PDB file of C-alpha atoms in Angstrom:
ATOM      1  CA  UNK A   1       5.151 -21.701 -17.652  1.00  0.00           C
ATOM      2  CA  UNK A   2       6.768 -24.624 -15.728  1.00  0.00           C
ATOM      3  CA  UNK A   3       7.959 -24.311 -12.201  1.00  0.00           C
ATOM      4  CA  UNK A   4      11.574 -24.416 -13.516  1.00  0.00           C
ATOM      5  CA  UNK A   5      10.754 -21.310 -15.827  1.00  0.00           C
ATOM      6  CA  UNK A   6       9.299 -19.274 -12.965  1.00  0.00           C
ATOM      7  CA  UNK A   7      11.626 -20.341 -10.116  1.00  0.00           C
ATOM      8  CA  UNK A   8      13.429 -17.070 -10.352  1.00  0.00           C
ATOM      9  CA  UNK A   9      10.357 -15.310  -9.101  1.00  0.00           C
ATOM     10  CA  UNK A  10       9.510 -14.983  -5.297  1.00  0.00           C
ATOM     11  CA  UNK A  11       6.332 -13.797  -3.693  1.00  0.00           C
ATOM     12  CA  UNK A  12       7.472 -11.925  -0.313  1.00  0.00           C
ATOM     13  CA  UNK A  13       4.500 -11.257   1.950  1.00  0.00           C
ATOM     14  CA  UNK A  14       4.817  -8.750   4.552  1.00  0.00           C
ATOM     15  CA  UNK A  15       2.156  -7.719   7.028  1.00  0.00           C
ATOM     16  CA  UNK A  16       2.441  -4.968   9.382  1.00  0.00           C
ATOM     17  CA  UNK A  17       0.286  -3.303  12.198  1.00  0.00           C
ATOM     18  CA  UNK A  18       1.220   0.276  12.581  1.00  0.00           C
ATOM     19  CA  UNK A  19       0.120   2.813  15.160  1.00  0.00           C
ATOM     20  CA  UNK A  20      -0.852   6.289  13.922  1.00  0.00           C
ATOM     21  CA  UNK A  21       0.849   8.446  16.503  1.00  0.00           C
ATOM     22  CA  UNK A  22       0.519  11.872  14.951  1.00  0.00           C
ATOM     23  CA  UNK A  23      -2.515  11.859  12.400  1.00  0.00           C
ATOM     24  CA  UNK A  24      -1.830  15.579  11.590  1.00  0.00           C
ATOM     25  CA  UNK A  25       1.905  14.717  10.662  1.00  0.00           C
ATOM     26  CA  UNK A  26       0.792  11.629   8.744  1.00  0.00           C
ATOM     27  CA  UNK A  27      -1.895  13.529   6.619  1.00  0.00           C
ATOM     28  CA  UNK A  28       0.574  16.470   6.172  1.00  0.00           C
ATOM     29  CA  UNK A  29       3.240  14.373   4.796  1.00  0.00           C
ATOM     30  CA  UNK A  30       0.770  12.588   2.387  1.00  0.00           C
ATOM     31  CA  UNK A  31      -0.720  16.018   1.230  1.00  0.00           C
ATOM     32  CA  UNK A  32       2.949  17.096   0.612  1.00  0.00           C
ATOM     33  CA  UNK A  33       3.579  14.046  -1.503  1.00  0.00           C
ATOM     34  CA  UNK A  34       0.281  14.483  -3.598  1.00  0.00           C
ATOM     35  CA  UNK A  35       1.221  18.094  -4.169  1.00  0.00           C
ATOM     36  CA  UNK A  36       4.708  16.939  -5.416  1.00  0.00           C
ATOM     37  CA  UNK A  37       3.171  14.377  -7.455  1.00  0.00           C
ATOM     38  CA  UNK A  38       0.381  16.471  -9.181  1.00  0.00           C
ATOM     39  CA  UNK A  39       2.319  19.644  -9.365  1.00  0.00           C
ATOM     40  CA  UNK A  40       0.453  23.070  -9.473  1.00  0.00           C
ATOM     41  CA  UNK A  41      -3.251  22.720  -8.629  1.00  0.00           C
ATOM     42  CA  UNK A  42      -5.825  23.138 -11.283  1.00  0.00           C
ATOM     43  CA  UNK A  43      -3.917  21.101 -13.982  1.00  0.00           C
ATOM     44  CA  UNK A  44      -5.422  18.161 -16.028  1.00  0.00           C
ATOM     45  CA  UNK A  45      -5.807  16.068 -12.843  1.00  0.00           C
ATOM     46  CA  UNK A  46      -7.179  18.602 -10.475  1.00  0.00           C
ATOM     47  CA  UNK A  47     -10.383  16.323  -9.821  1.00  0.00           C
ATOM     48  CA  UNK A  48      -7.990  13.328  -8.865  1.00  0.00           C
ATOM     49  CA  UNK A  49      -5.847  15.383  -6.898  1.00  0.00           C
ATOM     50  CA  UNK A  50      -8.879  16.849  -5.047  1.00  0.00           C
ATOM     51  CA  UNK A  51     -10.185  13.267  -4.305  1.00  0.00           C
ATOM     52  CA  UNK A  52      -6.788  12.152  -3.156  1.00  0.00           C
ATOM     53  CA  UNK A  53      -6.309  15.171  -0.813  1.00  0.00           C
ATOM     54  CA  UNK A  54      -9.750  14.692   0.718  1.00  0.00           C
ATOM     55  CA  UNK A  55      -9.109  10.957   1.341  1.00  0.00           C
ATOM     56  CA  UNK A  56      -5.825  11.429   3.161  1.00  0.00           C
ATOM     57  CA  UNK A  57      -7.235  14.313   5.353  1.00  0.00           C
ATOM     58  CA  UNK A  58     -10.297  12.051   6.339  1.00  0.00           C
ATOM     59  CA  UNK A  59      -8.469   8.770   6.699  1.00  0.00           C
ATOM     60  CA  UNK A  60      -5.129   7.820   8.210  1.00  0.00           C
ATOM     61  CA  UNK A  61      -5.130   4.299   6.502  1.00  0.00           C
ATOM     62  CA  UNK A  62      -5.557   6.299   3.205  1.00  0.00           C
ATOM     63  CA  UNK A  63      -2.752   8.595   4.030  1.00  0.00           C
ATOM     64  CA  UNK A  64      -0.302   5.735   4.912  1.00  0.00           C
ATOM     65  CA  UNK A  65      -1.293   3.745   1.875  1.00  0.00           C
ATOM     66  CA  UNK A  66      -0.415   6.846  -0.336  1.00  0.00           C
ATOM     67  CA  UNK A  67       2.993   7.148   1.318  1.00  0.00           C
ATOM     68  CA  UNK A  68       4.015   3.258   1.318  1.00  0.00           C
ATOM     69  CA  UNK A  69       5.733   2.319  -1.763  1.00  0.00           C
ATOM     70  CA  UNK A  70       6.955  -1.290  -2.463  1.00  0.00           C
ATOM     71  CA  UNK A  71       9.386   0.045  -4.823  1.00  0.00           C
ATOM     72  CA  UNK A  72      11.185   1.741  -2.022  1.00  0.00           C
ATOM     73  CA  UNK A  73      11.199  -1.446  -0.062  1.00  0.00           C
ATOM     74  CA  UNK A  74      13.584  -3.316  -2.632  1.00  0.00           C
ATOM     75  CA  UNK A  75      15.108  -0.807  -4.682  1.00  0.00           C
ATOM     76  CA  UNK A  76      18.399  -0.905  -2.942  1.00  0.00           C
ATOM     77  CA  UNK A  77      18.553  -4.873  -2.774  1.00  0.00           C
ATOM     78  CA  UNK A  78      21.117  -5.960  -5.225  1.00  0.00           C
ATOM     79  CA  UNK A  79      20.368  -8.550  -7.832  1.00  0.00           C
ATOM     80  CA  UNK A  80      16.406  -7.892  -7.395  1.00  0.00           C
ATOM     81  CA  UNK A  81      13.909  -6.191  -9.673  1.00  0.00           C
ATOM     82  CA  UNK A  82      10.277  -5.873  -8.523  1.00  0.00           C
ATOM     83  CA  UNK A  83       8.128  -7.411 -11.085  1.00  0.00           C
ATOM     84  CA  UNK A  84       4.602  -6.818  -9.604  1.00  0.00           C
ATOM     85  CA  UNK A  85       3.366  -5.373  -6.324  1.00  0.00           C
ATOM     86  CA  UNK A  86       0.197  -4.615  -4.555  1.00  0.00           C
ATOM     87  CA  UNK A  87      -0.697  -3.038  -1.210  1.00  0.00           C
ATOM     88  CA  UNK A  88      -3.545  -1.703   0.692  1.00  0.00           C
ATOM     89  CA  UNK A  89      -4.110  -0.191   4.111  1.00  0.00           C
ATOM     90  CA  UNK A  90      -7.087  -0.363   6.427  1.00  0.00           C
ATOM     91  CA  UNK A  91      -7.936   0.524   9.883  1.00  0.00           C
ATOM     92  CA  UNK A  92      -8.222  -2.593  12.255  1.00  0.00           C
ATOM     93  CA  UNK A  93      -9.110  -3.228  15.785  1.00  0.00           C
ATOM     94  CA  UNK A  94      -5.796  -4.332  17.420  1.00  0.00           C
ATOM     95  CA  UNK A  95      -4.838  -4.905  21.146  1.00  0.00           C
ATOM     96  CA  UNK A  96      -1.090  -5.063  21.739  1.00  0.00           C
ATOM     97  CA  UNK A  97      -1.730  -6.821  25.025  1.00  0.00           C
ATOM     98  CA  UNK A  98      -3.912  -9.528  23.532  1.00  0.00           C
ATOM     99  CA  UNK A  99      -1.684 -12.350  22.210  1.00  0.00           C
ATOM    100  CA  UNK A 100      -4.456 -13.733  19.848  1.00  0.00           C
ATOM    101  CA  UNK A 101      -4.663 -10.204  17.892  1.00  0.00           C
ATOM    102  CA  UNK A 102      -1.763 -11.301  15.711  1.00  0.00           C
ATOM    103  CA  UNK A 103      -2.987 -14.529  14.196  1.00  0.00           C
ATOM    104  CA  UNK A 104      -1.617 -15.234  10.909  1.00  0.00           C
ATOM    105  CA  UNK A 105      -3.535 -18.397  10.634  1.00  0.00           C
ATOM    106  CA  UNK A 106      -6.659 -16.509   9.812  1.00  0.00           C
ATOM    107  CA  UNK A 107      -5.291 -15.287   6.598  1.00  0.00           C
ATOM    108  CA  UNK A 108      -7.845 -15.652   3.705  1.00  0.00           C
ATOM    109  CA  UNK A 109      -5.964 -17.954   1.309  1.00  0.00           C
ATOM    110  CA  UNK A 110      -8.496 -17.046  -1.552  1.00  0.00           C
ATOM    111  CA  UNK A 111      -6.866 -13.813  -2.276  1.00  0.00           C
ATOM    112  CA  UNK A 112      -3.660 -15.578  -3.516  1.00  0.00           C
ATOM    113  CA  UNK A 113      -2.662 -14.324  -6.961  1.00  0.00           C
ATOM    114  CA  UNK A 114      -5.089 -11.221  -6.783  1.00  0.00           C
ATOM    115  CA  UNK A 115      -2.511  -8.502  -7.292  1.00  0.00           C
ATOM    116  CA  UNK A 116      -2.452  -5.090  -8.860  1.00  0.00           C
ATOM    117  CA  UNK A 117       0.553  -3.975 -10.961  1.00  0.00           C
ATOM    118  CA  UNK A 118       2.532  -1.252  -9.021  1.00  0.00           C
ATOM    119  CA  UNK A 119      -0.480   0.753  -7.905  1.00  0.00           C
ATOM    120  CA  UNK A 120      -3.265   0.578  -5.295  1.00  0.00           C
ATOM    121  CA  UNK A 121      -6.525  -0.053  -6.693  1.00  0.00           C
ATOM    122  CA  UNK A 122      -9.437   2.290  -5.746  1.00  0.00           C
ATOM    123  CA  UNK A 123     -11.921  -0.625  -5.963  1.00  0.00           C
ATOM    124  CA  UNK A 124     -10.032  -2.544  -3.393  1.00  0.00           C
ATOM    125  CA  UNK A 125     -10.720   0.199  -0.896  1.00  0.00           C
ATOM    126  CA  UNK A 126      -7.555   2.281  -1.286  1.00  0.00           C
ATOM    127  CA  UNK A 127      -8.315   5.345  -3.379  1.00  0.00           C
ATOM    128  CA  UNK A 128      -5.250   7.349  -3.168  1.00  0.00           C
ATOM    129  CA  UNK A 129      -3.145   7.073  -6.248  1.00  0.00           C
ATOM    130  CA  UNK A 130       0.492   6.698  -5.795  1.00  0.00           C
ATOM    131  CA  UNK A 131       3.174   6.762  -8.582  1.00  0.00           C
ATOM    132  CA  UNK A 132       6.288   6.323  -6.737  1.00  0.00           C
TER     133      UNK A 132
END
């Protein structure tokens, strides 16, 4: 495709550092979301549900990734349709008082174009499925 054919597509990059102030509330909400997604325990996807529940109980980053949905970020924007999305969450060392802790120039440019269609990818370190 030429640039003129793809010019209607825009890559929006968003990076945030979030502080988990209430881990119990975060994991509880993630567990509620998993329960709503999978329905009654013991169904066809019981093993997947069990893994997802264990992940969000053990790791706030996993719980957060299971709740954040790129669809929700743009669903109300007129004239825009989400074509592809990827997202991940990881625990990081961050000091809000250190001016160098938010250095976007250290971005890894090799990741450009490495995206997952509409789901987080367990092989990329985020193992909690979310189907919005």
